[in-house]
Coordinates of C-alpha atoms and ligand atoms in Angstrom, one line a residue:
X1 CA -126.5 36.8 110.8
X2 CA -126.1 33.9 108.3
X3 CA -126.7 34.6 104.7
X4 CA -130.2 34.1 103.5
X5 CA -131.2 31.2 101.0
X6 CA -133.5 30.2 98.8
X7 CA -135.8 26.9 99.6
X8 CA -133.0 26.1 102.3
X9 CA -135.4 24.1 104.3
X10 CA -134.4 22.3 108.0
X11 CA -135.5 18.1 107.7
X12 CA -135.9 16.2 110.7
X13 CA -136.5 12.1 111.4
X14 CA -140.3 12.1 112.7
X15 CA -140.7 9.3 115.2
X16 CA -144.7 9.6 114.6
X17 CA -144.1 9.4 110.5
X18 CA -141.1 7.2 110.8
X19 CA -139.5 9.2 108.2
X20 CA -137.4 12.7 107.7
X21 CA -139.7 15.2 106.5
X22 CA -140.1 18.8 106.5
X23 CA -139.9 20.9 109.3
X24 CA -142.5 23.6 109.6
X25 CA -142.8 25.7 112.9
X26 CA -146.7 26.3 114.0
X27 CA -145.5 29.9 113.2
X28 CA -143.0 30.9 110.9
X29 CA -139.7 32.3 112.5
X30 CA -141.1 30.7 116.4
X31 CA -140.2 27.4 117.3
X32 CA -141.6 26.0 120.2
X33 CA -139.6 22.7 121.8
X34 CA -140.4 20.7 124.6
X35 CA -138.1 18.2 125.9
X36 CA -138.5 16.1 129.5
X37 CA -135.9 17.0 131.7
X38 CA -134.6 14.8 134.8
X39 CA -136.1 13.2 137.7
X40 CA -134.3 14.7 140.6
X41 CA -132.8 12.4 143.3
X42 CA -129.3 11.5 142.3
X43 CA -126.6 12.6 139.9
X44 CA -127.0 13.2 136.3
X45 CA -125.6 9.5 133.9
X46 CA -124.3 9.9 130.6
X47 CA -127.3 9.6 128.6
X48 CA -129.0 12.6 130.6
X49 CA -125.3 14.1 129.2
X50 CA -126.3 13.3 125.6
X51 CA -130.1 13.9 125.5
X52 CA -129.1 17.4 126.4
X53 CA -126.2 18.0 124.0
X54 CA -128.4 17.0 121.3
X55 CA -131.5 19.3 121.8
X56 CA -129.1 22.5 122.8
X57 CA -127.4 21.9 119.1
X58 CA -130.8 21.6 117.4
X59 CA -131.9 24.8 119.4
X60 CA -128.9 26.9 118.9
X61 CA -128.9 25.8 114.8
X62 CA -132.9 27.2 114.9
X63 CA -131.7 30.6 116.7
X64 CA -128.7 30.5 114.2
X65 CA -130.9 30.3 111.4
X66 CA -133.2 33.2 112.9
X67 CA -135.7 31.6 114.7
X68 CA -136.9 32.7 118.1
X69 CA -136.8 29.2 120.0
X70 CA -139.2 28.4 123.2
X71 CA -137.1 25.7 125.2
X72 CA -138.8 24.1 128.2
X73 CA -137.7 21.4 129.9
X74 CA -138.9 20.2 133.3
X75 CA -137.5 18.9 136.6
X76 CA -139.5 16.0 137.5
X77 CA -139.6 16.1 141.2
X78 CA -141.9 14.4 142.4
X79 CA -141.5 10.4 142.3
X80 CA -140.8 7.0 143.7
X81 CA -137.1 7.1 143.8
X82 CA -137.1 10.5 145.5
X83 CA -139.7 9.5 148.0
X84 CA -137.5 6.5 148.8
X85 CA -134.2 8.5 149.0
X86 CA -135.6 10.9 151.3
X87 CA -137.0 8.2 153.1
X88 CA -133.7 6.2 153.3
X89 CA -131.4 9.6 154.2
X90 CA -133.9 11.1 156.8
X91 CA -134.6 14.3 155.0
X92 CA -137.3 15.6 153.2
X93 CA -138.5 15.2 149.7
X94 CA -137.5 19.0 148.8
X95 CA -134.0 18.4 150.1
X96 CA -133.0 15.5 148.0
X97 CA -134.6 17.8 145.1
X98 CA -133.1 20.8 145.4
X99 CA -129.4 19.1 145.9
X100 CA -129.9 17.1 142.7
X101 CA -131.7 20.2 140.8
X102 CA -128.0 21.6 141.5
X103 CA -126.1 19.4 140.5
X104 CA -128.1 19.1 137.2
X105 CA -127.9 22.8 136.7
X106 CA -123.9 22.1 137.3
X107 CA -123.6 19.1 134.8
X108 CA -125.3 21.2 132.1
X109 CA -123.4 24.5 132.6
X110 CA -120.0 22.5 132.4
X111 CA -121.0 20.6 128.7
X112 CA -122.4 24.2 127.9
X113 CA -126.1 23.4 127.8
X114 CA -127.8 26.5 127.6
X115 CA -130.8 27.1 130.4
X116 CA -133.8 26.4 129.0
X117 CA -136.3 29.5 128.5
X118 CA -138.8 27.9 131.6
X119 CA -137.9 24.6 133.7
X120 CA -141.2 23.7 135.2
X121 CA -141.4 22.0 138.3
X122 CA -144.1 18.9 138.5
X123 CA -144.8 20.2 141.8
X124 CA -145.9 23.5 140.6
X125 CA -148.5 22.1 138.4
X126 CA -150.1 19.1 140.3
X127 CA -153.8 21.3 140.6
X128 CA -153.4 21.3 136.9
X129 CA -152.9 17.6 136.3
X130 CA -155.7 16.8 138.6
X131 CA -158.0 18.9 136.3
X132 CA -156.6 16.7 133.3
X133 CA -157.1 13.3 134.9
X134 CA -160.8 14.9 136.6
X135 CA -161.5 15.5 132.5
X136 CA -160.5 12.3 131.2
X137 CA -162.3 10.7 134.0
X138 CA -165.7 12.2 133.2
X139 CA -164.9 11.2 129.3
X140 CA -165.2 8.2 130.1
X141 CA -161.4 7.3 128.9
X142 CA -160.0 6.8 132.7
X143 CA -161.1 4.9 135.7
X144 CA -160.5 4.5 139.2
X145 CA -159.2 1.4 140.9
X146 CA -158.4 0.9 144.7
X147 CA -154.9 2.2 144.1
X148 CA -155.0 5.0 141.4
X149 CA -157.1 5.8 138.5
X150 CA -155.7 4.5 135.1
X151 CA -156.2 5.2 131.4
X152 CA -157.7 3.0 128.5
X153 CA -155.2 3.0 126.4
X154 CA -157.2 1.1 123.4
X155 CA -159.9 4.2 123.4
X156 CA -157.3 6.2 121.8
X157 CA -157.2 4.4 118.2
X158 CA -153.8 4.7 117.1
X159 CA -152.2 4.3 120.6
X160 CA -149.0 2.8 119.2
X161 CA -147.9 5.0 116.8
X162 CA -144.5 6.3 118.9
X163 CA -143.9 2.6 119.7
X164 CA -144.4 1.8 115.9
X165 CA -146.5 -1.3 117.4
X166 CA -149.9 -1.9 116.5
X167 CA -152.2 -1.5 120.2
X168 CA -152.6 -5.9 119.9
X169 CA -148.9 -6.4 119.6
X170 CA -148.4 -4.4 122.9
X171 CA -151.0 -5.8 124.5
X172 CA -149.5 -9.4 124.0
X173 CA -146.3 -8.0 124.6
X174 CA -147.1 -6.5 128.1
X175 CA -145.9 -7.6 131.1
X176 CA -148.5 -9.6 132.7
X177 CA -149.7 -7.1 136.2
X178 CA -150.2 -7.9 139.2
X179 CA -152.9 -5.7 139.4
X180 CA -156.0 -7.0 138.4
X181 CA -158.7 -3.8 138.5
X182 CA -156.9 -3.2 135.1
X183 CA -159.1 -3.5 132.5
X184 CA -155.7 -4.4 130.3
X185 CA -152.3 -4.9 130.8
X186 CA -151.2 -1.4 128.3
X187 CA -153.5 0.7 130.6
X188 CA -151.2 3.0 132.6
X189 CA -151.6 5.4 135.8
X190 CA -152.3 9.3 136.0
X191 CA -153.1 9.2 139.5
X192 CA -151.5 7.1 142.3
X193 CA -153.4 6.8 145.7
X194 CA -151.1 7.4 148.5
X195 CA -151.3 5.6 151.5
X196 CA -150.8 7.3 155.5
X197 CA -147.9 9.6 155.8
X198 CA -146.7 9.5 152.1
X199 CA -146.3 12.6 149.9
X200 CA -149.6 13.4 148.9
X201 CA -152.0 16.4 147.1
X202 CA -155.9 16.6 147.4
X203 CA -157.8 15.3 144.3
X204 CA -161.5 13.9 143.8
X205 CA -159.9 10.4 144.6
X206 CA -158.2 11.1 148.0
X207 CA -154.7 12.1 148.3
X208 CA -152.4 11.0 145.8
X209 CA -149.8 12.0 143.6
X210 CA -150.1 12.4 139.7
X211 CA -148.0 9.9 137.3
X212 CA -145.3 10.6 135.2
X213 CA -146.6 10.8 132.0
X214 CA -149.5 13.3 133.2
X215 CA -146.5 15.6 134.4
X216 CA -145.6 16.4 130.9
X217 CA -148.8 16.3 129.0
X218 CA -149.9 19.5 131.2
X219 CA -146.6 21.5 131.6
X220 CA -145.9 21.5 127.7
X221 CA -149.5 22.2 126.8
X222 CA -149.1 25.3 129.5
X223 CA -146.3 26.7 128.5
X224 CA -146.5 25.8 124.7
X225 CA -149.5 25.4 123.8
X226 CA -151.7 23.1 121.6
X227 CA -150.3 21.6 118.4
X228 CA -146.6 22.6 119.8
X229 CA -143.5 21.9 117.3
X230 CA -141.1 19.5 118.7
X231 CA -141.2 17.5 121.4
X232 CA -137.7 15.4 122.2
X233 CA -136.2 13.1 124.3
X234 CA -133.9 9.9 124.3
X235 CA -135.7 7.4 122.2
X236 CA -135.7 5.2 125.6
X237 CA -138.7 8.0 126.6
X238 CA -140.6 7.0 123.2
X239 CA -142.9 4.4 124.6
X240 CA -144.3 4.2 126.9
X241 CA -143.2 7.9 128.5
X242 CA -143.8 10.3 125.2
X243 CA -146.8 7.7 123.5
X244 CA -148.7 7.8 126.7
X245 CA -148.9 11.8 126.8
X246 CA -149.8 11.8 123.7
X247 CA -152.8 9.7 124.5
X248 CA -154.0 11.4 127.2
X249 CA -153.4 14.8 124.7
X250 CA -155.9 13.8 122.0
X251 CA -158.2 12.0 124.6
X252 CA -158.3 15.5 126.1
X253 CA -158.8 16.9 122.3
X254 CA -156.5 19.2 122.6
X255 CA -153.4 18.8 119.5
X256 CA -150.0 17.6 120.7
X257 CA -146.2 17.6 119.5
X258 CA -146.3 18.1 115.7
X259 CA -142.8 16.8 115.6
X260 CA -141.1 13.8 117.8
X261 CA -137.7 13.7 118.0
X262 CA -135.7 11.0 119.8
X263 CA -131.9 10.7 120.4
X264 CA -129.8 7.4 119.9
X265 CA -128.2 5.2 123.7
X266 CA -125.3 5.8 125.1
X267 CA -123.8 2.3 124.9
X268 CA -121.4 2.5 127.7
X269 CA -122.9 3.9 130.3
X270 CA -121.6 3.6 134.1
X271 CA -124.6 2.3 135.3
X272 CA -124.6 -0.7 133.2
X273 CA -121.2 -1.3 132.5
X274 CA -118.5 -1.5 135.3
X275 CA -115.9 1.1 135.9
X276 CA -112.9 -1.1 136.2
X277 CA -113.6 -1.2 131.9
X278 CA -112.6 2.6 132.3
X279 CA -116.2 4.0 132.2
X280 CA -117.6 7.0 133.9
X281 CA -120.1 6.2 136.4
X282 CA -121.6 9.4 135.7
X283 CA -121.7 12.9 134.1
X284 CA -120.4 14.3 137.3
X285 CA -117.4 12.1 137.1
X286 CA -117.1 12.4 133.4
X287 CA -116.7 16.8 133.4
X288 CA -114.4 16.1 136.7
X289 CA -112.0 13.9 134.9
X290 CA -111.8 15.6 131.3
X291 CA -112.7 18.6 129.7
X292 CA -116.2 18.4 129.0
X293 CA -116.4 20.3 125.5
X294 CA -115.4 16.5 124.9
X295 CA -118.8 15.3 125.2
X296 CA -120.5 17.9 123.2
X297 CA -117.8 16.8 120.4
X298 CA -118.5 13.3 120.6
X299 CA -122.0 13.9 120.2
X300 CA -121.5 16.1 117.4
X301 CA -118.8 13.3 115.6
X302 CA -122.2 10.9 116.1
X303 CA -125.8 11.1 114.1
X304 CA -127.7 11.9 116.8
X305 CA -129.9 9.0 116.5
X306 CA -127.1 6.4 116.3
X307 CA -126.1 4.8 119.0
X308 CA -122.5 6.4 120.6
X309 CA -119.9 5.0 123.5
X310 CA -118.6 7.5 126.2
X311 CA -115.4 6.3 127.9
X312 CA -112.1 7.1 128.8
X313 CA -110.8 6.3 125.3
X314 CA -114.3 7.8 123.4
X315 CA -113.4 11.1 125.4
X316 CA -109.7 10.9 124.8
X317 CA -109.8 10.5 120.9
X318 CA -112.3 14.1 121.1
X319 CA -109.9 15.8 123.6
X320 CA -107.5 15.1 121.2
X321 CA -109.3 16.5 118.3
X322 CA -110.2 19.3 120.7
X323 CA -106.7 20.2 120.8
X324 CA -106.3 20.8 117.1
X325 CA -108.9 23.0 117.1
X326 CA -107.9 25.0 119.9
X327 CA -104.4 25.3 117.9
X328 CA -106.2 26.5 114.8
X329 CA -108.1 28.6 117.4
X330 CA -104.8 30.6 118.4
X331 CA -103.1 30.5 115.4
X332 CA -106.2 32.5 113.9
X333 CA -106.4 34.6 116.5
X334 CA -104.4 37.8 115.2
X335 CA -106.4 37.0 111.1
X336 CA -108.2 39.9 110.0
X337 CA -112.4 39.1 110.6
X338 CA -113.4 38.9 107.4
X339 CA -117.1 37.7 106.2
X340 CA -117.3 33.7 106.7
X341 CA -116.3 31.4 103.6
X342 CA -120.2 30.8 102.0
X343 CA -119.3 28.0 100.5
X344 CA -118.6 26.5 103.1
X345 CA -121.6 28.3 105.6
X346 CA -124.0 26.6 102.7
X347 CA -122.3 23.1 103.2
X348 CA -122.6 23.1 107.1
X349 CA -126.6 24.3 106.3
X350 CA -126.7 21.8 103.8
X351 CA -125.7 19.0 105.7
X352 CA -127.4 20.2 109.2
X353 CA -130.8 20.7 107.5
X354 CA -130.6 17.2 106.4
X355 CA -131.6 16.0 109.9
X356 CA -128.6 17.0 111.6
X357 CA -126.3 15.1 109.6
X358 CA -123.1 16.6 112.5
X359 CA -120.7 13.8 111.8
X360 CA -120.6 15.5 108.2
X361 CA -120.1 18.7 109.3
X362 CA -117.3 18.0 111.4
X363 CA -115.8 16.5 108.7
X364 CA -116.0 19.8 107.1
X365 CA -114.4 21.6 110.0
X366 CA -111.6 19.7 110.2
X367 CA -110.8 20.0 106.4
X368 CA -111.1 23.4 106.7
X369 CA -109.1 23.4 109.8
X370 CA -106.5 21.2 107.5
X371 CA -106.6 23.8 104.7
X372 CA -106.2 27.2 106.8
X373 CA -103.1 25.6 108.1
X374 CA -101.5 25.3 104.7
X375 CA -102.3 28.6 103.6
X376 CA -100.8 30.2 107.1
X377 CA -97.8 27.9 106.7
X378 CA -97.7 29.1 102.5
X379 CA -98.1 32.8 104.4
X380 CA -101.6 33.3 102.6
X381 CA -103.1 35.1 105.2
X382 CA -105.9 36.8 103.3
X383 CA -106.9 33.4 101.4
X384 CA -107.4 31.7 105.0
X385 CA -109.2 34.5 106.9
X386 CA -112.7 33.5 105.5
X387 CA -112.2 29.8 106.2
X388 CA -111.0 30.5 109.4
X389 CA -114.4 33.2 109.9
X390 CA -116.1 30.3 108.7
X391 CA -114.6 27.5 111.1
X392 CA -115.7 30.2 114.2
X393 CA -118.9 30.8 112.5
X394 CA -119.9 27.1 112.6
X395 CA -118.2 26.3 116.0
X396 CA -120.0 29.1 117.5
X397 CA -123.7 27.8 116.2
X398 CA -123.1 24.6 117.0
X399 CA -122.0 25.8 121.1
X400 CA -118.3 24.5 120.6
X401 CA -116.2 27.0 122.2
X402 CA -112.8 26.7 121.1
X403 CA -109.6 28.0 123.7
X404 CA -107.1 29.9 122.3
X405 CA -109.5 33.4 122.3
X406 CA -108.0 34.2 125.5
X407 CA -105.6 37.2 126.0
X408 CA -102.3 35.8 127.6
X409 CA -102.5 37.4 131.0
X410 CA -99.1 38.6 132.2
X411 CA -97.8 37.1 135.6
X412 CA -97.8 40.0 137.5
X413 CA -101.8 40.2 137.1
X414 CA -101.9 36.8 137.4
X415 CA -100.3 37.2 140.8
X416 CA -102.7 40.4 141.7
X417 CA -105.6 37.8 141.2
X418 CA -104.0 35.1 143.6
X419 CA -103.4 37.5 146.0
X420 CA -107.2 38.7 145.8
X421 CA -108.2 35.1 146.2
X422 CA -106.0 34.5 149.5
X423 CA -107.1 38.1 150.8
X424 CA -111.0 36.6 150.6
X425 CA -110.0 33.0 152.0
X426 CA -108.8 34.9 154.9
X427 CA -112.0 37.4 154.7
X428 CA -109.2 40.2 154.6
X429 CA -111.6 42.2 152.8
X430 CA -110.4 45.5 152.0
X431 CA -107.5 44.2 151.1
X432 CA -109.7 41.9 148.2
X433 CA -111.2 45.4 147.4
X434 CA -108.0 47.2 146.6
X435 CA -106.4 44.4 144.9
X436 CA -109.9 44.4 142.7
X437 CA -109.7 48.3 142.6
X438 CA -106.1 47.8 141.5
X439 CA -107.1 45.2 138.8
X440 CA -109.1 47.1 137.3
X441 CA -107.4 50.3 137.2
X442 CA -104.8 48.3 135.0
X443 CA -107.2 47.6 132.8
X444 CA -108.9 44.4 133.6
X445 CA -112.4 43.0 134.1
X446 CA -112.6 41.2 137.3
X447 CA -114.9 38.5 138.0
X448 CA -115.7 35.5 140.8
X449 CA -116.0 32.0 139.6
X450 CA -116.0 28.6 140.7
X451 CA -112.4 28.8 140.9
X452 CA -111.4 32.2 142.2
X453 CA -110.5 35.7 140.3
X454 CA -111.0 35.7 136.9
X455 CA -109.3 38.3 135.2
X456 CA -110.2 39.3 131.3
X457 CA -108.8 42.7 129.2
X458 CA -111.8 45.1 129.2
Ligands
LIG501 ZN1 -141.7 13.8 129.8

């Protein structure tokens, strides 16, 4: 556990206030987080990459500091482009979801996302959603047209605030619809009618499917609760996606997000820019072609609410820096643990509780990185122990896991464990068994992974 401090207070950039203020959870020590996870119906991009990395940091620095952290974040699967994909590969809806929930799930274990505590489905909750529209319909706030039932978004009187547009400037700035039952352009859909042989749940306006921005409204006010803390999300989701749940929130009367926090773009991003400029197309490609603790660093070299390029050369430059830290990594390795360098610890606080100022502390690894190899190469071991505890401590809160932990593993149990894994690709397997038995009885853990027999001391 981190030494305590006084008035050491975490300060985050409030879309909603436009300003970094104070964060206070609805309960002390609990912090409850909601932020919208992917539409499922093709591989995760970059900025699904980032979004991610950003919010795991933020949750890991709360449960560093000693908070216990809620973190939901849905799969979105229900939707046009996965009705169309389905449509256009011959399979069904739940198919093309639970491929692309997979590869999600893959994507965020390589960058070392954490699972979130609950990953609602839309799906799961579409009763729910219908209760929510149903209430705002009797209120008077939403109406049904011939193809859905839409909300007023001018009876919700600062409808605007997320945007940081007053409700006249959007209205001027909308784009003009082709659908002219709505009573203004800003007005959105909770409910879309479906036509003959198209996905489709029962409501009190035939069968239909709920919108988007009713999806989120009613999982994080389920799992949450009212008046939950954060709510996050690239600050592409800010209007209309996060200001429109809001709306339908306070129309509801129920207390939303006390806290909005929004990530910066990824600049280069393979869907807009083409690959022959060296660009990933997506995350997939991006953890297949370098090692993705990369991406987590590049975030972390970035304010999370600048703006950031991911590319060959981006990645390159942190694989690079990577490597120095994975040197530092081994040549700490045999250091006495010693208690973490406080001065230090109290800068990386310092700097984190001022919004998650990351570029700053990385700075500070890397000088301390700098100054523990002087003192090794001076032979001042006992000097550089709590720098180096202190280096581990802040990689380890902020999810960077550095390589040069592992125990060499000699070439004759390295063999054993490429034997094993030939045994089972032949399905020989009682000869796996006694090659595992024999593993172990040396010593080792054994373990299957993506990539055979893993072998660590016990
Ligand atoms: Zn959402």
């Amino acid at each position: 556990m981190p030494a305590t401090t006084v008035a050491a207070m975490l300060h985050l950039f409030d879309t909603a206030r436009a300003a970094v203020v104070p964060f206070e959870p609805r309960q002390p020590g609990k912090v409850s987080m909601y932020v919208c996870g992917p539409t499922v119906y093709g591989p995760p991009h970059l900025g699904h990459g980032r979004f991610s990395l950003v919010f795991d940091v933020l949750r890991r620095y709360l449960e560093w500091g000693g908070n216990e952290v809620t973190y939901i974040s849905n799969i979105t699967d229900v939707d046009d482009n996965i009705i169309n994909r389905a449509r256009a590969e011959g399979r069904s809806e739940d198919q093309v979801t639970a491929e692309y929930e997979a590869v999600w799930y893959e994507a965020m274990d390589a960058i070392g996302v954490r699972r979130p505590t609950a990953a609602p489905h839309a799906t799961a909750y579409v009763p729910q959603m219908v209760e929510l529209v149903d209430q705002l319909v009797q209120y008077g706030i939403a109406y049904e047209t011939a193809d859905g039932v839409y909300f007023q978004a001018d009876r919700v009187e600062d409808y605007g605030l997320l945007a940081r547009q007053s409700i006249d400037s959007l209205r001027s700035g909308a784009r003009i619809d082709t659908n002219d039952e709505k009573r203004s352009p800003i007005d959105f859909a909770l409910w879309k009618k479906a036509g003959p042989d198209e996905l489709s749940w029962a409501s009190p306006w035939g069968p239909g499917r709920p919108g988007w921005h009713t999806e989120c409204v009613v999982m994080s006010l389920d799992l949450l609760g009212d008046g939950f803390d954060i709510h996050g999300g690239g600050q592409d989701l800010a209007f209309p996606h996060h200001e429109n749940e809001r709306a339908q929130s306070i129309a509801a009367g129920r207390p939303f997000a006390r806290y909005w926090l929004h990530n910066g773009f990824v600049e280069v991003d393979g869907e807009k820019m083409s690959k022959s400029l060296g660009n990933f197309t997506n995350l997939i490609e991006l953890i297949g072609a370098v090692d993705p603790r990369s991406y987590r660093l590049l975030v972390l070299r970035a304010h999370y609410r600048s703006p950031i390029d991911v590319d060959r050369a981006s990645t390159a430059d942190a694989s690079a820096a990577l490597a120095r830290l994975d040197t530092f990594a081994r040549k700490t390795r045999a250091l006495p643990v010693v208690e973490a360098d406080s001065v230090l610890i109290e800068r990386f606080r310092a700097a984190m509780d001022d919004d998650l100022d990351t570029p700053l502390v990385v700075g500070l690894l890397f000088d301390a990185v700098r100054q523990v190899n002087s003192l090794l190469a001076a032979d001042e071991r006992v000097e550089a122990a709590p720098l180096a505890s202190a280096v581990r401590t802040i990689t380890d809160a902020l999810g960077l896991v550095l390589h040069g932990d592992e125990q060499e593993i000699p070439p004759d149990v390295r063999s054993l464990a490429g034997r094993r894994d030939e045994a089972r690709a032949a399905r020989d397997w009682l000869l796996a068994d006694a090659l595992r038995d024999q593993l172990q009885a040396e010593g080792w853990l054994v373990e299957d992974s993506a990539s055979g027999t893993a072998v660590r001391r016990r």
